[in-house]
GROMACS .gro file of C-alpha atoms in nm:
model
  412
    1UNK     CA    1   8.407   7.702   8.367
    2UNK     CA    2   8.740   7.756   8.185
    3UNK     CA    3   8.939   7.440   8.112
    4UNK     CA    4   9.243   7.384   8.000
    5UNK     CA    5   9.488   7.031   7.974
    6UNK     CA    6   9.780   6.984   8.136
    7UNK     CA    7  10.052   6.743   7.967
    8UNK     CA    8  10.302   6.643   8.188
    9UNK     CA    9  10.540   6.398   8.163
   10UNK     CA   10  10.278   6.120   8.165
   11UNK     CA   11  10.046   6.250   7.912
   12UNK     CA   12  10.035   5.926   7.735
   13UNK     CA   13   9.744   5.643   7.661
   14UNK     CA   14   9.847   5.452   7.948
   15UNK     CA   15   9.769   5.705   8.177
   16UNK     CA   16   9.472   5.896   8.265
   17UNK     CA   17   9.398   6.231   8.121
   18UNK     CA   18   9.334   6.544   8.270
   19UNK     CA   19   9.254   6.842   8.299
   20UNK     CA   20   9.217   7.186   8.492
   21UNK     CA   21   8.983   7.448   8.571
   22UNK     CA   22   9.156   7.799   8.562
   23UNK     CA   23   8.952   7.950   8.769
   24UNK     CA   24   9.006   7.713   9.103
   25UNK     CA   25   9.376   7.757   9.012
   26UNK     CA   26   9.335   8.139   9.007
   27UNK     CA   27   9.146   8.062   9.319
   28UNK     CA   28   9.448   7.877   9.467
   29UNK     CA   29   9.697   8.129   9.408
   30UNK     CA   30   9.490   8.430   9.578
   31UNK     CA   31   9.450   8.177   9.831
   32UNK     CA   32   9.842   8.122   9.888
   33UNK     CA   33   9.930   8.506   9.873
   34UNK     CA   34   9.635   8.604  10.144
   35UNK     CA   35   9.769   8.325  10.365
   36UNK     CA   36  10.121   8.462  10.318
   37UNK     CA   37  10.033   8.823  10.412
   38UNK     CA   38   9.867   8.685  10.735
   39UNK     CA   39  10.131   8.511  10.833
   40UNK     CA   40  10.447   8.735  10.795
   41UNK     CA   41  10.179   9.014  10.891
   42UNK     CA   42  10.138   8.847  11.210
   43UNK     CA   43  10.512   8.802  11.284
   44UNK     CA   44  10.603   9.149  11.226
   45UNK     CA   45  10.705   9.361  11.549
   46UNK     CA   46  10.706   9.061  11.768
   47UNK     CA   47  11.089   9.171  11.915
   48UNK     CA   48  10.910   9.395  12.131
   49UNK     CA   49  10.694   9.125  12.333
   50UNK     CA   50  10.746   8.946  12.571
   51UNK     CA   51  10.815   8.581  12.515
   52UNK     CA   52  10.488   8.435  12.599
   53UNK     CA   53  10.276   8.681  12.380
   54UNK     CA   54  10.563   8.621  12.108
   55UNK     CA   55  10.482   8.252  12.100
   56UNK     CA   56  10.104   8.298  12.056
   57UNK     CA   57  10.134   8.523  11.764
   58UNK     CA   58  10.404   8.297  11.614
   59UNK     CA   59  10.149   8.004  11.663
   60UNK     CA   60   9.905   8.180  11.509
   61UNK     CA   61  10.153   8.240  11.219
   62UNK     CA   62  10.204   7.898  11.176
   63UNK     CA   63   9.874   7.804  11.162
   64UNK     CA   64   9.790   8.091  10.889
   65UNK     CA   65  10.100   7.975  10.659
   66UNK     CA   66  10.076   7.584  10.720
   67UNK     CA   67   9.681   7.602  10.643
   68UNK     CA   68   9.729   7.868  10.369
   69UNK     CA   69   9.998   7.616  10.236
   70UNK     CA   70   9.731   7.281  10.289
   71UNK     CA   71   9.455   7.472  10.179
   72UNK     CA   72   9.654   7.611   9.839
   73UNK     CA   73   9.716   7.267   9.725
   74UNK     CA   74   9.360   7.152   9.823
   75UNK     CA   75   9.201   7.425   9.602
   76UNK     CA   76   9.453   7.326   9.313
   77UNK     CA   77   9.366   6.971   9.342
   78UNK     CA   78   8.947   7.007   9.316
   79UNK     CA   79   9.049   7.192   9.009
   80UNK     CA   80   9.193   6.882   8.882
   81UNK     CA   81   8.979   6.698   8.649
   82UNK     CA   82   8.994   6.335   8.605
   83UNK     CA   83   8.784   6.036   8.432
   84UNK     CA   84   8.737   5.903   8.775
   85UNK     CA   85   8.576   6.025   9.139
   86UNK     CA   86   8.848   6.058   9.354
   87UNK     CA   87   8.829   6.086   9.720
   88UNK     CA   88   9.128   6.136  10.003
   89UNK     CA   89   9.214   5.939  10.285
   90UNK     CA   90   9.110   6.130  10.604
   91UNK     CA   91   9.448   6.037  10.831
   92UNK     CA   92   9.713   6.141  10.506
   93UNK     CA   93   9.492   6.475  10.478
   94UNK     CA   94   9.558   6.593  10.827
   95UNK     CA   95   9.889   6.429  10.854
   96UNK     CA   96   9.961   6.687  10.532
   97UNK     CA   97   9.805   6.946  10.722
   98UNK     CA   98  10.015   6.892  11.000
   99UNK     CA   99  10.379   6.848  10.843
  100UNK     CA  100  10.284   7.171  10.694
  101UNK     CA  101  10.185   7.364  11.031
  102UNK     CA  102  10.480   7.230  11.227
  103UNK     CA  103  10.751   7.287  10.997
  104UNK     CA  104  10.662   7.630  10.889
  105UNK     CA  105  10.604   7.663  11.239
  106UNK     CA  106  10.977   7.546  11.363
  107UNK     CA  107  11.129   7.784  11.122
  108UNK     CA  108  10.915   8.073  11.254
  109UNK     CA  109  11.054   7.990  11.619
  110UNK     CA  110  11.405   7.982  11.494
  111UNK     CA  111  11.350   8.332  11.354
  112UNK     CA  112  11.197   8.466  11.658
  113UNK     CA  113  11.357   8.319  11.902
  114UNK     CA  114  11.699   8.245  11.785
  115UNK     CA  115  11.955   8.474  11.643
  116UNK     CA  116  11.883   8.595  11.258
  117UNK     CA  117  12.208   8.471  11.096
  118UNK     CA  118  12.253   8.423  10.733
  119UNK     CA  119  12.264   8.022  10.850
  120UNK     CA  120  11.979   8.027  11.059
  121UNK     CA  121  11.779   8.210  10.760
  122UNK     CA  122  11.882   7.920  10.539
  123UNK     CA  123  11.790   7.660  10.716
  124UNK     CA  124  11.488   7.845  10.838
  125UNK     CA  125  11.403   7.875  10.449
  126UNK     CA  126  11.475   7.494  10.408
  127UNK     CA  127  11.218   7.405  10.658
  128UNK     CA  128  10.959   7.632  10.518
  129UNK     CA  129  11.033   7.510  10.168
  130UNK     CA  130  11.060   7.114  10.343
  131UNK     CA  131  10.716   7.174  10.476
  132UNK     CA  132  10.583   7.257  10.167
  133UNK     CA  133  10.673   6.944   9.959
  134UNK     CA  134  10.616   6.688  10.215
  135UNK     CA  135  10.271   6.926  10.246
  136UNK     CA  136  10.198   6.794   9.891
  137UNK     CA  137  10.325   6.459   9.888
  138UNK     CA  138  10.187   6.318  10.196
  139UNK     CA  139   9.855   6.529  10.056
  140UNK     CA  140   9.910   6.336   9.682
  141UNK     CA  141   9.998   5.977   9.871
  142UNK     CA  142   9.624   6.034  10.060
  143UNK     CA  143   9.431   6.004   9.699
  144UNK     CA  144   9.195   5.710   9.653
  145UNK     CA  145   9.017   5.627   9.292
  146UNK     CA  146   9.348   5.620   9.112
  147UNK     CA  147   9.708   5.559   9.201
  148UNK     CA  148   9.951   5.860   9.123
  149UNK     CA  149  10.280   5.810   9.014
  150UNK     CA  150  10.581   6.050   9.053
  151UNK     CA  151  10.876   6.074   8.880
  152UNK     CA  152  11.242   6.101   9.076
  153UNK     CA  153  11.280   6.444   8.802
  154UNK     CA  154  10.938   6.592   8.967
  155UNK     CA  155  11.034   6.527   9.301
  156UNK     CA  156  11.423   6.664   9.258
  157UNK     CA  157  11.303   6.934   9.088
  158UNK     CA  158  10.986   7.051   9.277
  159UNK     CA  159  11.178   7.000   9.586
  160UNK     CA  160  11.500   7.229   9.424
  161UNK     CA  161  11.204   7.485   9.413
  162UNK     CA  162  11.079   7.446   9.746
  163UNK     CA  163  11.441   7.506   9.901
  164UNK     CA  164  11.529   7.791   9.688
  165UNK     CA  165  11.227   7.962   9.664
  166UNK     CA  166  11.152   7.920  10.095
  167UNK     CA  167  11.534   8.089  10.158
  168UNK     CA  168  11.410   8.377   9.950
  169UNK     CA  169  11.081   8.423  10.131
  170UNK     CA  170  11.280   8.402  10.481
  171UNK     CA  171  11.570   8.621  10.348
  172UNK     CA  172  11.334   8.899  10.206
  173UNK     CA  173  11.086   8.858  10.475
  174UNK     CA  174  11.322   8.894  10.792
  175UNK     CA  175  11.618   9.105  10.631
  176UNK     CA  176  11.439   9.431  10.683
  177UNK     CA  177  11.124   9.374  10.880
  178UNK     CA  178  10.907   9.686  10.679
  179UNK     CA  179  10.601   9.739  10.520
  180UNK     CA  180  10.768   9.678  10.184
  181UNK     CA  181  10.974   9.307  10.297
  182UNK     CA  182  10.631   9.220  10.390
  183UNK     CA  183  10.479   9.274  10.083
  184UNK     CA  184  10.781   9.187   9.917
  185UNK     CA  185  10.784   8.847  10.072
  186UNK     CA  186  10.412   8.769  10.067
  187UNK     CA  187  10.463   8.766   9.674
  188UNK     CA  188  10.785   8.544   9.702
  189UNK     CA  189  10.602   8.261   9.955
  190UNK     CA  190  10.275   8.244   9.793
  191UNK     CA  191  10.455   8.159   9.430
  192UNK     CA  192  10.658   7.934   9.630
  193UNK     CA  193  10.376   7.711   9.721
  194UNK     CA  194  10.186   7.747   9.378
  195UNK     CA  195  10.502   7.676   9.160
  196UNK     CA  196  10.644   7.346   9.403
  197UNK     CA  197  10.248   7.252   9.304
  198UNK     CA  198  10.256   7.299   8.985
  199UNK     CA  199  10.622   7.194   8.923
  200UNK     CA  200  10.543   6.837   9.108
  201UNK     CA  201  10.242   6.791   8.891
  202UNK     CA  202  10.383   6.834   8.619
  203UNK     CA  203  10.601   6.516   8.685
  204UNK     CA  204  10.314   6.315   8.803
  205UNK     CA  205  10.055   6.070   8.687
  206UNK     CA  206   9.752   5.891   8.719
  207UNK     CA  207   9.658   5.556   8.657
  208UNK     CA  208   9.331   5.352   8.667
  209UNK     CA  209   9.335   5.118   8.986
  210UNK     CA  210   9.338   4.789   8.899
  211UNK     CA  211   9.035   4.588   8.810
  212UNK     CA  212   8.851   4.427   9.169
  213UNK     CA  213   9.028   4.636   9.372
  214UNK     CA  214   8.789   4.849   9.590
  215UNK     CA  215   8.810   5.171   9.688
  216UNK     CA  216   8.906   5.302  10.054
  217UNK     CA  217   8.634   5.497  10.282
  218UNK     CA  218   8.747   5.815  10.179
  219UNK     CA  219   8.705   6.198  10.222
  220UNK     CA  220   8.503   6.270   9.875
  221UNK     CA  221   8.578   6.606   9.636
  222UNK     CA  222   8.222   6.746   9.789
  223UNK     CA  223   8.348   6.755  10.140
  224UNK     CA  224   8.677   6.819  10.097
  225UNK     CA  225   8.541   7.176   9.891
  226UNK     CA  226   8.324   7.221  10.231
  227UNK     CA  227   8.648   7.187  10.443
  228UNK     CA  228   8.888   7.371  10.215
  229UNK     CA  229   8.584   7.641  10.204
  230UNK     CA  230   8.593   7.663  10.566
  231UNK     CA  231   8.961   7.670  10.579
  232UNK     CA  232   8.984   7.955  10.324
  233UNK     CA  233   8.686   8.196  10.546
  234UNK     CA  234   8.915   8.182  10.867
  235UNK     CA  235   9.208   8.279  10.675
  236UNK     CA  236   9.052   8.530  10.500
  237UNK     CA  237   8.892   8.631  10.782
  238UNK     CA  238   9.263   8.670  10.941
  239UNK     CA  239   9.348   8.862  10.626
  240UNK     CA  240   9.104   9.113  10.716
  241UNK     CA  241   9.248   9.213  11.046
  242UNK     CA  242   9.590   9.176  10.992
  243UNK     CA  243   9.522   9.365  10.675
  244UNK     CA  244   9.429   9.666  10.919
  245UNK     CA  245   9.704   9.671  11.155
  246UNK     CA  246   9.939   9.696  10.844
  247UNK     CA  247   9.795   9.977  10.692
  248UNK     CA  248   9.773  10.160  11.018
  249UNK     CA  249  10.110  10.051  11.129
  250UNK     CA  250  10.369  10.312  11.092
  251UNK     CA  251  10.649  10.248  10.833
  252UNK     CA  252  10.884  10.322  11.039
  253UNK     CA  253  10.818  10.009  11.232
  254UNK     CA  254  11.008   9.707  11.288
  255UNK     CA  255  11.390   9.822  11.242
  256UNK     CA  256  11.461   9.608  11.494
  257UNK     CA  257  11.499   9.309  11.244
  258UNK     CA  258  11.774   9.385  11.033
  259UNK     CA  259  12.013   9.098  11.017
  260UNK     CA  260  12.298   9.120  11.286
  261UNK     CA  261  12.657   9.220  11.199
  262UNK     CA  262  12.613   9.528  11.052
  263UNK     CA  263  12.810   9.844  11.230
  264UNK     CA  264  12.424   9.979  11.357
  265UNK     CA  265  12.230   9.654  11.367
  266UNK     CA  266  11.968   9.836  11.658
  267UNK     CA  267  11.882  10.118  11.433
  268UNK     CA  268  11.564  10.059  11.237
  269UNK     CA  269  11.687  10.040  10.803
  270UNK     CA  270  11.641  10.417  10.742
  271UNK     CA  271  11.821  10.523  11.047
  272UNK     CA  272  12.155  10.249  10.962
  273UNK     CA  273  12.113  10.368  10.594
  274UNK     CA  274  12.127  10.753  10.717
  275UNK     CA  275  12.454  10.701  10.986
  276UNK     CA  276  12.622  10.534  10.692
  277UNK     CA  277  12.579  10.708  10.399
  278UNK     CA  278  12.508  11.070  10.570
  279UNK     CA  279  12.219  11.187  10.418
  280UNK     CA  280  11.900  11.212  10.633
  281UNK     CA  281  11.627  10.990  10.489
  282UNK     CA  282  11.424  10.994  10.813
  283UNK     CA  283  11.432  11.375  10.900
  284UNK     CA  284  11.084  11.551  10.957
  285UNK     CA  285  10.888  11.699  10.700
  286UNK     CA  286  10.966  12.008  10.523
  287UNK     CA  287  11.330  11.982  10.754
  288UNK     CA  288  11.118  12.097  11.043
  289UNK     CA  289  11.195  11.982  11.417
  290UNK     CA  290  10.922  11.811  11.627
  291UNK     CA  291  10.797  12.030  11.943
  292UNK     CA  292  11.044  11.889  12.208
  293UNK     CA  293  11.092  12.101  12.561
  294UNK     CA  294  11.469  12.149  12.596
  295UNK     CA  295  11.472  12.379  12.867
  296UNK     CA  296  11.483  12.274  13.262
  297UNK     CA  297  11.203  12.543  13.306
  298UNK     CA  298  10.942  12.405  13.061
  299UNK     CA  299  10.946  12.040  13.224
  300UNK     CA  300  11.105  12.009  13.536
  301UNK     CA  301  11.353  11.715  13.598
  302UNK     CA  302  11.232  11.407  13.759
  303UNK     CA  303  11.532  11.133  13.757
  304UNK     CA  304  11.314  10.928  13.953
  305UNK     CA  305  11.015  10.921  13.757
  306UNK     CA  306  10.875  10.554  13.699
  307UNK     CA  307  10.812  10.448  13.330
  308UNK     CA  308  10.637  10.134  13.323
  309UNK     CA  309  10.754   9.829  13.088
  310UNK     CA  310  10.576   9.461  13.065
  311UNK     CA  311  10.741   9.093  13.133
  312UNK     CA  312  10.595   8.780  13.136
  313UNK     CA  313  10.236   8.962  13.165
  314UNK     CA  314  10.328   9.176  13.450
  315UNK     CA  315  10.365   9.535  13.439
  316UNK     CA  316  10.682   9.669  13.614
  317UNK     CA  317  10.908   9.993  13.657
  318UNK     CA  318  11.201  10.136  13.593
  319UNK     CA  319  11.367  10.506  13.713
  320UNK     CA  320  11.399  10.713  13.395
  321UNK     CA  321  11.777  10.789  13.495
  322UNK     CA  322  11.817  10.396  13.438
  323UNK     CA  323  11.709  10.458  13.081
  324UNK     CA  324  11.988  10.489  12.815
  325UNK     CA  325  11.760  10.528  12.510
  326UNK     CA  326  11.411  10.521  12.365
  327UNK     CA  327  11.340  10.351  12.072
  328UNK     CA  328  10.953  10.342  11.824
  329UNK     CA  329  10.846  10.027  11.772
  330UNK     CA  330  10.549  10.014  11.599
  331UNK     CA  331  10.249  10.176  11.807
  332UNK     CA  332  10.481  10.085  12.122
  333UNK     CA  333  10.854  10.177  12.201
  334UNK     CA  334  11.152   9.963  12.390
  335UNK     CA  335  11.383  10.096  12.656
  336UNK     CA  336  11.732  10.028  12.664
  337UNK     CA  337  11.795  10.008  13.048
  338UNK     CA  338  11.911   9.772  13.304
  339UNK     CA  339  12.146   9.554  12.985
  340UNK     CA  340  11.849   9.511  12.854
  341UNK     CA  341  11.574   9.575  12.586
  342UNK     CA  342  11.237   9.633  12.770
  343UNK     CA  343  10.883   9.659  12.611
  344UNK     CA  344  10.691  10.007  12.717
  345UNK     CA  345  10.310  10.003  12.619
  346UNK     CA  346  10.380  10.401  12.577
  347UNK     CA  347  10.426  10.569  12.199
  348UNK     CA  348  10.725  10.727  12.108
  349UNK     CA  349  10.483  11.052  12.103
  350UNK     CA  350  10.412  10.981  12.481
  351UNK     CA  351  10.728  10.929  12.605
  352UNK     CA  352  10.886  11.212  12.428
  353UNK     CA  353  10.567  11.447  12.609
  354UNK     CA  354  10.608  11.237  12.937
  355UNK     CA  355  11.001  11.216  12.997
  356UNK     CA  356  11.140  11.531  13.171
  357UNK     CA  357  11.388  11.711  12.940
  358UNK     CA  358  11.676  11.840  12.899
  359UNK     CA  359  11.762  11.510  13.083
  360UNK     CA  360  11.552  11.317  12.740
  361UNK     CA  361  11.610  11.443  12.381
  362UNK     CA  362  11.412  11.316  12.035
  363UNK     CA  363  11.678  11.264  11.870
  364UNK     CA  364  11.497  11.102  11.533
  365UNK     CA  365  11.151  11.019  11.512
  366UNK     CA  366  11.196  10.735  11.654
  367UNK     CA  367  11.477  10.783  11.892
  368UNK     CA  368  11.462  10.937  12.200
  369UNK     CA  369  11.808  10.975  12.433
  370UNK     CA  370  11.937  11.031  12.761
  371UNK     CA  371  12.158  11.306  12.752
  372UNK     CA  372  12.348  11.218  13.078
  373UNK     CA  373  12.443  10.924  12.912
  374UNK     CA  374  12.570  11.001  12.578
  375UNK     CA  375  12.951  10.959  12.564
  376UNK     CA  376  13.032  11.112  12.248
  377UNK     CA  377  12.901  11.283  11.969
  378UNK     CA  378  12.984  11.222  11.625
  379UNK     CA  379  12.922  11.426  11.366
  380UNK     CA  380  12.846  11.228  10.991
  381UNK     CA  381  12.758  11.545  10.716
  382UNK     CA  382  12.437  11.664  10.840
  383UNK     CA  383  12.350  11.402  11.018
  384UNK     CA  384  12.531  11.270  11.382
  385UNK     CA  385  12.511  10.993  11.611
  386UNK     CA  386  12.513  10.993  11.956
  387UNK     CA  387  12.763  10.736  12.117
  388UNK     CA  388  12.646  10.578  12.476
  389UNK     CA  389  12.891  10.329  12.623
  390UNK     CA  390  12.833  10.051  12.895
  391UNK     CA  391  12.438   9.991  12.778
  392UNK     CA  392  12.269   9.736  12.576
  393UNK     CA  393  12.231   9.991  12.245
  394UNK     CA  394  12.558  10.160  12.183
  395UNK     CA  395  12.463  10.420  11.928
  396UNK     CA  396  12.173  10.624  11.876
  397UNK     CA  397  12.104  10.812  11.505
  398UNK     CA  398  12.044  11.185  11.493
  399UNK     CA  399  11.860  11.332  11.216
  400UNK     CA  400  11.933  11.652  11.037
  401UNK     CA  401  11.677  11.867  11.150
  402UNK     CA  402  11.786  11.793  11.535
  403UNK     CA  403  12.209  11.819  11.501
  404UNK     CA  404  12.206  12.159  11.612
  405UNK     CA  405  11.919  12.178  11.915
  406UNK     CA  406  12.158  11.839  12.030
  407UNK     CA  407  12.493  12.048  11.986
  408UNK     CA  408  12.345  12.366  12.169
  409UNK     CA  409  12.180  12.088  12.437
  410UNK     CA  410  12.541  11.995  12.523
  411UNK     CA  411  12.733  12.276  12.457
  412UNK     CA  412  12.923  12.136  12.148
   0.00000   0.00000   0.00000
């Protein structure tokens, strides 16, 4: 066991010493980052559900970050060595469990469910980093065997950290929702949680209790290993399957969470970055064009063809000549029809084989169009972008490798 002593601010002979073991804190950290990936893992690709499935997985979220967040500072304090046996008060231990769940939890809901301003990402970031240092206080309040003491500098600073370093895990998290941001921000929230720790420790102390005072029923360092054990399986169990959906999940997925007011806001990142600047960062490989019909002879017309979407766990339909656009999200797509943006359990790869052309076009990868509704056409270098008026998506990217078959579609 590797040890090592800590010497805060009350490292003095009127306070106990201390010390920790490396490994549980090396524990704690790996801990913290697993809990992370879960969590934003979870939450990723959720603008395509409906709002009843969305809730679930944002629970679930909540209960991945708020327990990764308990069980992080749980695992750093059993590697906390003192003179004395310590134990925790069973009611402050879930009450720190729960201040955790439900404020990561409210700032989840305000991401998902609200609109993705730069406010709403601050405060969103302030509750995160709000649940993690009332997490640890409430959680430092519940020890019995000694009586910590904290200093006004640990708690201004440690909660300084929290703030800061919860708007940075919302704001890289939810600015671009890809594989990257999630990785990205899995790194930024699990330091978060470690360094508010380790900052507020640093600022606290421990003294003896006094003499004839007895000590509490309690929750001793024995169970509370059990518990924290038990707590770290399920969420590494979670790690384990949300590890798989992210490494099979396209990387093209989840455009539709780039933070609103930019000129193409419903275009996934590549497809903004390539109507901006241009340049074709999403075309096909080797320039190629995907096999797409564009003749009325290879797949006959059918305006009234039904293509099913879900709501509120029913499955409904929609005429195809309804549908202004067709757009890959994740293993799934959205339809922009009706003013609105409904989910369609069918792959971009499906609809694009399914929907009769010329009437649909693949436009990108992970675009397809209605031709009958494209208003203008405008052409940006080598790339282009289709204009549709009166619908709920208002511009649709076209790659390189498709401006011509799109010009010679519509006679341009």
């Amino acid at each position: 066991m590797f040890l090592f002593k800590w010497k805060g601010l009350y490292a003095d002979a009127c306070m106990l010493t201390f010390t920790y073991d490396v490994t549980l804190v090396a524990a704690a950290l790996c801990i913290s980052m697993i809990a992370a990936f879960t969590g934003l893992t979870l939450t990723s690709g959720l603008s395509a559900l409906s709002h009843g499935k969305r809730k679930v997985f944002v629970s679930m979220a909540a209960l991945a970050l708020g327990g990764g967040i308990w069980s992080t500072h749980f695992v750093a304090m059993l590697a906390l060595e003192l003179p004395v046996d310590i134990g925790y008060d069973p009611l402050l231990t879930l009450a720190s469990a729960m201040f955790a769940v439900l404020l990561v939890g409210m700032a989840l809901l305000l991401m998902h469910f609200g609109k993705r301003t730069r406010q709403n990402i601050i405060v969103a970031g302030l509750l995160v980093g709000a649940g993690i240092l009332s997490m640890h206080y409430v959680g430092m309040l519940g020890i019995r065997g000694c009586i910590p003491q904290f200093a006004n500098a640990g708690k201004m600073l440690s909660g300084l950290a929290a703030a800061i370093m919860g708007i940075a895990a919302i704001r890289v998290s939810y600015a671009r929702r890809t594989q990257g941001s999630v990785l990205t921000g899995t790194i930024v929230f699990g330091l978060s949680v470690v360094v508010t720790h380790f900052t507020a420790m640093y600022w606290t102390g421990f003294a003896r209790l006094p003499a004839g005072v007895a000590i509490e029923p309690s929750i001793h360092n024995s169970q509370l290993a059990m518990i924290v054990t038990l707590a770290a399986f399920v969420i590494c169990g979670s790690f384990l399957l949300s590890a798989s959906t992210f490494a099979l999940q396209p990387s093209e997925a989840g455009g539709n969470d780039i933070l609103p007011g930019a000129a193409f806001a419903d275009m996934p990142p590549e497809a903004a970055a390539s109507a901006r600047s241009g340049t074709d960062v999403m075309a096909e490989p080797n320039g190629v064009a995907a096999a797409f019909p564009l003749s009325a002879n290879e797949m006959p017309v059918q305006s009234n063809m039904q293509v099913p979407f879900e709501s509120e766990n029913k499955i409904y339909f929609v005429k195809c000549d309804e549908i202004a656009a067709v757009r890959a999200e994740g293993h799934y797509t959205l339809l922009y029809a009706r003013g609105r943006k409904l989910f369609c359990p069918w792959s971009i790869t499906k609809s694009a084989a399914k929907l009769p052309a010329p009437m649909f076009f693949q436009t990108h990868r992970s675009y397809l169009v209605n031709t009958q509704k494209i208003a203008a056409f405008e052409r940006r270098k080598d790339t282009g972008v289709c204009i549709i008026q009166n619908e709920v998506i208002d511009s649709v990217p076209v790659s390189r490798s498709k401006v011509g078959a799109l010009r010679d579609l519509l006679d341009l």
